[in-house]
Coordinates of C-alpha atoms and ligand atoms in Angstrom, one line a residue:
M597 CA 4.6 1.3 22.3
D598 CA 0.7 2.9 22.0
K599 CA -1.7 1.7 22.5
F600 CA -5.5 2.3 21.5
L601 CA -8.8 2.7 22.9
V602 CA -12.0 2.1 21.4
Y603 CA -15.4 2.7 22.3
N604 CA -18.6 2.2 20.2
S605 CA -19.2 5.3 17.7
S606 CA -20.9 6.8 15.5
L607 CA -19.7 8.8 13.3
S608 CA -20.6 11.4 10.6
G609 CA -19.2 14.6 8.2
S610 CA -16.6 14.8 6.3
V611 CA -12.5 13.3 6.1
K612 CA -10.2 14.2 3.3
I613 CA -7.7 11.3 1.8
S614 CA -4.2 11.6 2.3
G615 CA -1.6 10.7 -0.4
S616 CA -0.9 7.4 -1.7
K617 CA 1.4 5.7 0.6
N618 CA 1.8 2.9 -2.5
A619 CA 2.1 5.4 -4.9
A620 CA 4.4 7.1 -2.8
L621 CA 7.6 5.0 -2.5
P622 CA 8.6 3.5 -5.5
I623 CA 8.4 7.2 -6.8
M624 CA 10.9 8.3 -3.8
A625 CA 13.2 5.5 -4.8
A626 CA 12.8 6.6 -8.6
T627 CA 14.6 9.5 -8.1
L628 CA 17.9 7.4 -7.7
L629 CA 17.2 7.5 -11.5
T630 CA 18.2 11.3 -11.7
E631 CA 20.8 13.7 -10.1
C632 CA 18.0 16.6 -11.3
K633 CA 16.1 18.0 -8.2
C634 CA 12.2 16.5 -8.0
I635 CA 9.6 18.2 -5.6
L636 CA 6.7 15.7 -4.5
H637 CA 3.6 17.0 -3.5
N638 CA 0.8 15.1 -1.6
I639 CA 3.8 12.8 0.6
P640 CA 2.0 11.0 3.5
D641 CA 3.8 12.2 6.5
L642 CA 3.8 8.2 7.7
M643 CA 6.7 6.0 9.6
D644 CA 6.6 4.5 6.1
V645 CA 8.4 7.5 4.0
R646 CA 10.2 8.5 7.4
T647 CA 12.1 4.9 6.5
M648 CA 12.2 5.3 2.4
I649 CA 14.3 9.3 3.3
K650 CA 16.9 7.5 5.5
I651 CA 17.6 5.1 2.7
L652 CA 18.0 7.9 0.1
E653 CA 19.5 9.8 2.2
V654 CA 22.3 7.0 2.8
L655 CA 22.1 6.7 -0.9
G656 CA 23.4 10.1 -1.3
K657 CA 20.2 12.7 -1.2
R658 CA 19.4 15.6 0.5
I659 CA 16.3 15.9 1.2
D660 CA 14.0 17.8 2.5
F661 CA 9.9 17.6 4.2
K662 CA 7.2 19.8 5.6
N663 CA 4.0 20.0 4.5
N664 CA 3.5 16.9 2.6
T665 CA 5.9 18.3 -0.3
L666 CA 9.2 16.1 -0.2
I667 CA 12.7 17.8 -2.2
I668 CA 15.0 15.5 -3.6
R669 CA 18.5 16.8 -4.6
N670 CA 21.5 15.1 -5.8
C671 CA 24.3 15.3 -3.7
S672 CA 26.8 11.9 -4.6
N673 CA 26.1 8.5 -6.7
K674 CA 29.0 7.3 -5.3
A675 CA 26.8 4.9 -2.5
F676 CA 24.7 1.9 -4.0
I677 CA 24.1 -0.5 -0.5
A678 CA 20.1 0.0 1.3
P679 CA 21.3 -1.6 4.6
Y680 CA 19.1 -4.7 6.4
N681 CA 18.8 -2.3 9.2
L682 CA 16.4 0.0 7.5
V683 CA 15.2 -2.5 4.7
R684 CA 13.7 -5.2 7.4
T685 CA 11.3 -2.5 8.5
M686 CA 10.1 -1.9 5.6
R687 CA 9.8 -4.2 2.4
A688 CA 9.0 -1.1 -0.5
S689 CA 13.1 -0.4 0.2
F690 CA 14.0 -3.2 -2.6
C691 CA 12.6 -1.2 -5.6
C692 CA 15.8 1.0 -4.2
L693 CA 17.6 -2.2 -6.3
G694 CA 16.6 -1.7 -10.0
P695 CA 16.9 2.2 -10.0
L696 CA 20.4 1.7 -8.5
L697 CA 21.0 -1.2 -11.5
G698 CA 19.7 1.3 -14.3
K699 CA 21.5 4.6 -12.9
R700 CA 24.9 3.7 -10.8
K701 CA 25.1 0.5 -12.5
K702 CA 25.8 -2.4 -9.0
A703 CA 23.6 -2.5 -6.2
K704 CA 23.6 -3.9 -2.5
V705 CA 20.6 -4.3 -0.9
A706 CA 19.1 -6.3 1.6
L707 CA 17.0 -9.1 1.0
P708 CA 13.4 -7.9 2.8
G709 CA 12.8 -11.7 4.5
G710 CA 9.0 -13.1 5.1
C711 CA 6.1 -10.8 6.6
V712 CA 3.4 -11.6 9.2
I713 CA 1.0 -11.8 5.6
G714 CA 2.0 -14.1 4.3
P715 CA 5.7 -15.3 2.5
R716 CA 6.7 -12.5 0.4
P717 CA 9.2 -13.9 -2.3
V718 CA 11.4 -11.7 -5.2
D719 CA 11.8 -14.0 -7.4
L720 CA 10.2 -12.2 -9.8
H721 CA 12.3 -8.5 -9.3
L722 CA 15.0 -11.0 -10.0
K723 CA 14.0 -12.5 -12.8
G724 CA 13.2 -9.5 -14.1
L725 CA 16.6 -7.5 -13.6
Q726 CA 18.1 -10.7 -14.9
S727 CA 16.4 -10.5 -18.3
L728 CA 17.6 -6.9 -18.9
G729 CA 21.2 -8.2 -18.1
A730 CA 21.9 -7.6 -14.0
Q731 CA 24.1 -10.4 -12.8
I732 CA 22.3 -11.4 -9.5
S733 CA 24.1 -13.1 -6.4
I734 CA 22.4 -13.4 -3.1
D735 CA 24.8 -13.6 -0.5
K736 CA 24.5 -13.0 3.7
G737 CA 20.8 -11.8 3.0
Y738 CA 21.8 -8.7 0.8
C739 CA 20.6 -9.3 -2.8
L740 CA 23.9 -8.2 -4.9
G741 CA 23.9 -6.5 -8.1
K742 CA 26.2 -5.3 -11.4
T743 CA 26.3 -4.8 -15.2
K744 CA 27.8 -2.4 -17.5
Q745 CA 24.7 -1.4 -18.9
L746 CA 21.6 -3.2 -18.7
K747 CA 19.4 -4.1 -22.4
G748 CA 16.0 -3.8 -23.4
A749 CA 14.1 -7.8 -23.7
H750 CA 11.2 -8.9 -23.5
I751 CA 10.2 -9.9 -20.3
Y752 CA 7.0 -12.1 -18.9
L753 CA 6.0 -11.1 -15.3
G754 CA 3.5 -13.1 -14.5
G755 CA 3.5 -15.5 -11.0
A756 CA 1.5 -17.8 -9.3
F757 CA -0.7 -15.2 -8.1
G758 CA -1.2 -12.7 -10.9
S759 CA 1.1 -9.3 -11.6
S760 CA 3.4 -8.1 -8.5
V761 CA 3.0 -4.7 -7.8
L762 CA 6.8 -3.7 -6.8
A763 CA 8.7 -6.3 -9.1
T764 CA 6.2 -4.6 -12.3
A765 CA 8.2 -1.0 -10.6
N766 CA 12.1 -3.1 -10.1
V767 CA 12.2 -3.5 -13.7
L768 CA 10.5 -1.0 -15.3
M769 CA 12.4 1.8 -13.1
A770 CA 15.5 -0.1 -14.4
A771 CA 14.4 -0.6 -17.7
V772 CA 14.5 3.0 -18.3
L773 CA 17.6 4.2 -18.6
A774 CA 18.6 0.2 -20.2
D775 CA 20.0 0.9 -24.2
G776 CA 17.1 -0.4 -26.8
E777 CA 13.0 -1.7 -25.7
T778 CA 11.5 -3.6 -23.5
V779 CA 8.3 -5.2 -22.8
I780 CA 6.7 -6.3 -19.6
E781 CA 3.9 -8.6 -20.2
H782 CA 0.9 -9.5 -17.6
A783 CA 3.4 -5.7 -15.7
A784 CA 0.7 -4.6 -12.7
C785 CA -1.9 -2.3 -14.0
E786 CA -2.5 -0.7 -10.4
P787 CA -3.5 2.8 -10.6
E788 CA 0.4 3.0 -7.9
I789 CA 2.2 1.1 -10.9
E790 CA 0.5 3.7 -13.6
S791 CA 1.9 6.7 -11.6
L792 CA 5.3 5.7 -11.6
A793 CA 5.6 5.7 -14.9
I794 CA 3.5 8.8 -15.3
F795 CA 6.2 10.1 -13.1
L796 CA 9.1 8.7 -14.9
N797 CA 8.3 10.5 -18.1
K798 CA 7.8 13.7 -16.6
I799 CA 11.5 13.2 -16.4
G800 CA 12.0 11.8 -19.5
A801 CA 11.4 8.1 -19.9
K802 CA 9.7 7.1 -22.6
I803 CA 6.9 4.3 -21.4
Q804 CA 3.6 3.3 -22.9
G805 CA 1.3 0.9 -22.1
H806 CA 1.3 2.1 -18.2
G807 CA -2.4 0.6 -16.3
S808 CA -2.2 -2.0 -19.5
P809 CA -0.4 -5.5 -18.3
I810 CA 1.0 -4.8 -21.7
M811 CA 4.2 -2.1 -21.2
R812 CA 6.9 -0.6 -23.8
V813 CA 9.4 1.0 -22.8
K814 CA 12.5 2.9 -25.0
G815 CA 14.8 2.8 -23.1
V816 CA 17.1 6.6 -22.5
K817 CA 20.3 7.6 -22.2
K818 CA 19.7 10.5 -19.1
L819 CA 16.3 11.8 -17.0
S820 CA 15.7 15.6 -15.4
G821 CA 13.8 16.7 -12.8
C822 CA 10.0 17.3 -12.2
E823 CA 7.7 18.4 -9.7
F824 CA 5.0 15.9 -9.1
N825 CA 1.5 15.6 -7.3
N826 CA 1.6 12.5 -6.0
I827 CA -2.4 11.0 -6.0
C828 CA -4.8 10.0 -3.0
D829 CA -5.0 6.8 -1.5
R830 CA -7.4 4.5 -2.5
I831 CA -7.4 2.2 0.7
E832 CA -7.6 4.7 2.7
V833 CA -10.8 5.3 0.7
G834 CA -11.8 2.3 1.9
T835 CA -11.0 1.7 5.2
F836 CA -13.2 5.0 5.8
I837 CA -16.0 3.4 3.3
A838 CA -16.0 0.4 5.9
A839 CA -15.9 2.6 8.9
S840 CA -18.7 3.2 7.7
L841 CA -20.3 0.1 7.2
A842 CA -19.4 -1.0 10.1
T843 CA -20.4 1.6 12.4
R844 CA -23.6 2.5 9.7
S845 CA -22.9 5.9 9.7
A846 CA -23.0 8.8 6.6
L847 CA -20.5 10.2 5.9
T848 CA -18.8 12.0 3.2
I849 CA -15.5 11.1 2.2
K850 CA -13.6 13.8 -0.3
E851 CA -10.1 13.9 -2.7
V852 CA -10.8 10.8 -3.8
E853 CA -10.6 9.1 -7.4
V854 CA -13.4 7.8 -8.0
F855 CA -12.2 5.3 -11.1
H856 CA -8.9 4.1 -8.9
L857 CA -12.2 2.1 -6.8
T858 CA -14.9 1.1 -9.4
S859 CA -14.8 -2.3 -7.7
V860 CA -14.6 -1.1 -4.3
I861 CA -17.8 0.8 -4.3
D862 CA -19.5 -1.5 -6.3
I863 CA -19.2 -3.9 -3.4
A864 CA -20.4 -1.1 -0.5
R865 CA -23.3 -0.6 -3.1
K866 CA -24.1 -4.7 -2.4
I867 CA -23.6 -4.1 1.2
G868 CA -25.7 -2.0 1.2
A869 CA -24.4 1.9 1.3
E870 CA -26.1 4.4 -0.7
I871 CA -23.3 5.8 -2.7
K872 CA -23.5 9.6 -4.1
I873 CA -20.5 10.8 -6.6
N874 CA -19.9 14.5 -7.5
G875 CA -16.4 14.8 -8.4
R876 CA -14.2 14.0 -6.0
T877 CA -16.0 13.5 -3.3
L878 CA -18.0 10.2 -2.5
F879 CA -21.1 10.3 0.2
I880 CA -21.8 6.9 1.6
K881 CA -24.9 6.0 3.3
P882 CA -25.0 2.2 4.8
K883 CA -28.9 1.0 5.3
Q884 CA -28.8 -0.5 9.4
R885 CA -28.4 -4.1 8.3
L886 CA -25.3 -5.1 5.9
N887 CA -26.0 -7.4 3.0
P888 CA -23.6 -10.9 3.7
I889 CA -22.1 -10.5 0.0
N890 CA -18.5 -13.2 -1.7
I891 CA -15.9 -11.1 -2.4
T892 CA -12.3 -12.7 -4.3
T893 CA -9.6 -10.2 -3.3
L894 CA -7.6 -9.8 -6.9
C895 CA -4.8 -7.8 -8.4
Y896 CA -6.4 -4.3 -10.2
P897 CA -8.9 -3.5 -11.0
G898 CA -10.1 -6.1 -8.8
F899 CA -10.9 -5.9 -5.4
P900 CA -7.7 -5.2 -2.9
T901 CA -5.9 -7.1 -0.4
D902 CA -5.4 -4.4 1.4
L903 CA -9.2 -3.4 2.5
Q904 CA -9.9 -7.4 2.9
A905 CA -9.6 -7.7 6.6
Q906 CA -11.1 -3.8 6.5
F907 CA -14.4 -5.3 4.7
M908 CA -14.1 -8.8 7.0
A909 CA -15.1 -5.9 10.0
A910 CA -17.5 -4.6 8.3
L911 CA -18.7 -7.7 6.8
S912 CA -18.8 -9.0 10.6
F913 CA -21.9 -6.9 11.3
A914 CA -23.7 -8.6 8.1
K915 CA -27.3 -10.0 8.4
G916 CA -26.0 -13.6 7.1
I917 CA -22.7 -15.2 6.1
S918 CA -20.1 -14.5 3.6
L919 CA -17.5 -15.5 2.2
I920 CA -13.8 -13.6 1.8
T921 CA -11.8 -15.5 -0.4
E922 CA -7.5 -14.5 -0.7
K923 CA -6.5 -14.5 -4.1
I924 CA -2.8 -12.6 -2.9
Y925 CA -1.7 -13.7 -0.7
P926 CA -3.4 -16.8 1.0
D927 CA -2.1 -16.4 4.9
R928 CA -3.6 -12.7 4.9
F929 CA -5.6 -13.3 7.8
M930 CA -3.8 -12.9 10.9
H931 CA -7.1 -10.5 12.4
V932 CA -9.5 -13.5 12.1
G933 CA -8.5 -14.7 15.3
E934 CA -8.9 -11.2 16.7
L935 CA -12.4 -10.1 15.3
N936 CA -13.2 -13.7 16.5
R937 CA -12.2 -12.4 20.1
M938 CA -14.6 -9.5 19.7
G939 CA -17.6 -12.4 18.8
A940 CA -17.2 -12.3 16.1
A941 CA -18.3 -15.2 14.2
I942 CA -15.6 -16.2 11.4
Q943 CA -14.6 -19.7 10.2
R944 CA -10.7 -19.9 8.4
S945 CA -10.4 -22.3 5.6
G946 CA -6.7 -22.3 3.6
P947 CA -7.7 -18.8 1.9
H948 CA -11.0 -19.1 2.6
C949 CA -13.5 -17.1 5.2
I950 CA -16.3 -17.8 6.0
I951 CA -18.0 -15.0 8.5
E952 CA -21.8 -15.4 9.9
G953 CA -22.8 -11.9 10.8
K954 CA -23.6 -11.3 14.2
E955 CA -25.7 -7.7 15.4
K956 CA -23.1 -7.1 17.9
L957 CA -19.7 -7.7 18.5
F958 CA -18.2 -7.0 22.5
G959 CA -15.3 -4.5 22.9
A960 CA -11.9 -6.2 24.1
E961 CA -8.0 -6.8 24.5
I962 CA -6.3 -7.9 20.8
M963 CA -3.6 -7.2 19.2
A964 CA -2.3 -5.7 15.7
S965 CA -0.9 -7.6 13.6
D966 CA 0.1 -5.7 10.9
L967 CA -1.0 -2.3 9.5
R968 CA -4.4 -3.2 7.4
A969 CA -5.0 -5.6 10.4
S970 CA -5.0 -2.7 12.7
A971 CA -7.6 -0.6 10.5
A972 CA -9.6 -3.5 10.5
L973 CA -9.3 -4.0 14.1
V974 CA -9.9 -0.6 15.5
I975 CA -13.2 -0.2 13.0
A976 CA -14.2 -3.4 14.3
G977 CA -13.1 -1.2 17.7
L978 CA -15.9 1.6 16.5
A979 CA -18.5 -0.6 15.8
A980 CA -18.9 -2.7 18.8
Q981 CA -20.6 -2.9 22.0
G982 CA -18.1 -1.1 25.4
K983 CA -13.9 -0.9 25.6
T984 CA -11.6 -2.4 23.0
E985 CA -7.9 -1.8 24.0
I986 CA -5.7 -2.5 20.9
L987 CA -2.5 -3.1 21.1
R988 CA 1.1 -2.4 19.0
V989 CA -0.7 0.3 16.8
Y990 CA 2.7 1.0 15.6
H991 CA 1.6 -0.9 13.0
I992 CA -1.3 1.7 11.7
D993 CA 1.1 3.9 12.2
R994 CA 3.6 3.2 9.1
G995 CA 0.5 3.5 6.5
Y996 CA -2.7 6.1 7.7
E997 CA -1.3 9.7 8.4
K998 CA -3.2 11.3 11.6
I999 CA -5.6 7.7 11.9
E1000 CA -7.0 8.7 14.5
N1001 CA -7.4 12.5 14.6
K1002 CA -9.4 11.9 11.4
L1003 CA -11.9 9.4 13.1
K1004 CA -11.5 11.5 15.8
K1005 CA -12.8 14.7 13.8
L1006 CA -15.5 12.1 12.4
G1007 CA -16.7 11.8 16.0
A1008 CA -14.9 8.7 17.1
K1009 CA -14.2 7.8 20.2
I1010 CA -10.6 7.1 20.0
V1011 CA -7.8 7.2 22.3
R1012 CA -4.0 7.2 22.2
K1013 CA -2.1 6.0 25.0
K1014 CA 1.5 4.6 26.2
Q1015 CA 1.3 0.4 26.4
Ligands
EPZ890 C1 2.0 -4.7 -2.6 O1 3.5 -5.6 -2.7 C2 1.6 -3.2 -1.7 N1 3.3 -2.9 -1.2 C3 1.1 -4.3 -0.4 O2 1.0 -3.5 0.2 C4 -0.2 -4.7 -1.1 O3 -0.5 -5.7 -0.5 C5 0.4 -5.9 -2.3 O4 1.2 -5.1 -3.6 C6 -0.6 -6.5 -3.3 O5 -1.5 -5.4 -4.1 C7 3.9 -1.2 -1.8 O6 3.1 -1.0 -2.6 C8 5.2 -0.8 -0.8 P1 3.1 -7.9 -5.0 P2 4.2 -6.5 -3.6 O7 4.7 -8.3 -5.7 O8 3.8 -5.4 -4.8 C9 3.2 -12.6 -4.7 C10 0.1 -2.4 2.1 O9 -0.4 -3.3 3.3 N2 5.5 -12.4 -5.6 O10 2.5 -7.6 -6.2 O11 5.5 -6.7 -2.3 C11 3.6 -12.5 -3.9 O12 4.1 -13.0 -2.4 C12 1.1 -3.4 1.3 O13 0.4 -1.4 2.1 C13 6.4 -13.4 -6.1 O14 6.2 -14.5 -6.3 O15 3.6 -7.1 -3.4 C14 2.2 -12.6 -3.8 O16 1.1 -13.2 -3.1 C15 1.2 -5.2 2.0 N3 7.1 -13.0 -6.7 C16 1.5 -11.4 -4.8 O17 2.7 -11.9 -5.9 C17 7.8 -12.2 -6.1 O18 9.0 -11.6 -6.9 C18 1.6 -10.1 -5.1 O19 2.4 -9.3 -4.2 C19 6.8 -11.0 -6.3 C20 5.5 -11.2 -5.6

């Protein structure tokens, strides 16, 4: 296991954003819907992508991955089991269920279980697939599904916390090869789902309304292959914005899909950053003492839960009291205790956190608990006085491509060591 040693740093220069992890993973799963070759560009080289490659190989795909390009070919349509030893390391692998049912008519996919950011049920995934006519049962930790042929249906996919990104992906992928028309109401509008729909249409699906809460899918008999460019990672952009705010450093961020980041840019400006945009390049220059602010995480186009921790780290340096309300994962606060160990003053009450900004935080020995919390701790470490030692940084490798190299290029003092 690795750890990071992070020292107080001032950042400058420009950073290039990688392809989106959360867009790449469902698109990779979607290649199960076709026997034709798919070439996917701008795929980040990350642990989660490597795990999805292994799952697809178990499911009969032959895959080459070089220079951020994936070439996915079909060898066999026989396999239908996504095993626990792979699925347990990454929830996104559950979205093999929809394409397996749509194409191979049966699936056995390990249930992903809970995780450190809170309970993560799959009821919406199952409800949607059952509405399309799949017979679903749970046995010994696996979800078993079968169907003679899926049939289009009118499905309401809203849940207690709004729409679900991967449930929408699963149901959408199953619906493209179903007989007749499917309407998904309260579909996730996240850019990653929109991008999945664009990919599916490129291989022959007939989807309308993607990017909106009502999607219509006309089932087709067969899909082909294509060459596709993955979108850039809006959460990585937001992470560098938070790093710029916390360290009060001017940065240039390149390969930014600006329209995916309206809420984040709005919040960063309110916190006190001057932000200019030129095409796909974003320039950010924060003021010395940040403004406190209230942030509520919401489904897209609201402020993303995947940036809550990083912005909490930045707001720990604001002049005054901020409030963060987490509406997607009310328990996603594992970073709070660690930030407080560095001298932050954050109080949690249910889904709310009150952050009393401090002029300084101080390096400490802290523990990364999940992907975005790890990023928040790195940000806090860069802005804190002295040395911060972050244990268990394997979490960050799941979702940020070459993070310490990118940070070092910006002048960050960060070292990876064996724990
Ligand atoms: C995706 O997870 C992302 N993962 C998450 O990113 C992200 O935090 C999340 O969407 C929300 O934006 C990938 O895309 C691989 P949800 P997903 O279903 O789809 C509840 C990261 O750090 N819910 O949209 O699994 C759920 O408990 C990761 O990159 C149900 O109630 O999240 C939550 O409260 C972490 N029933 C809410 O919906 C269900 O069947 C939204 O979750 C499914 C979800």
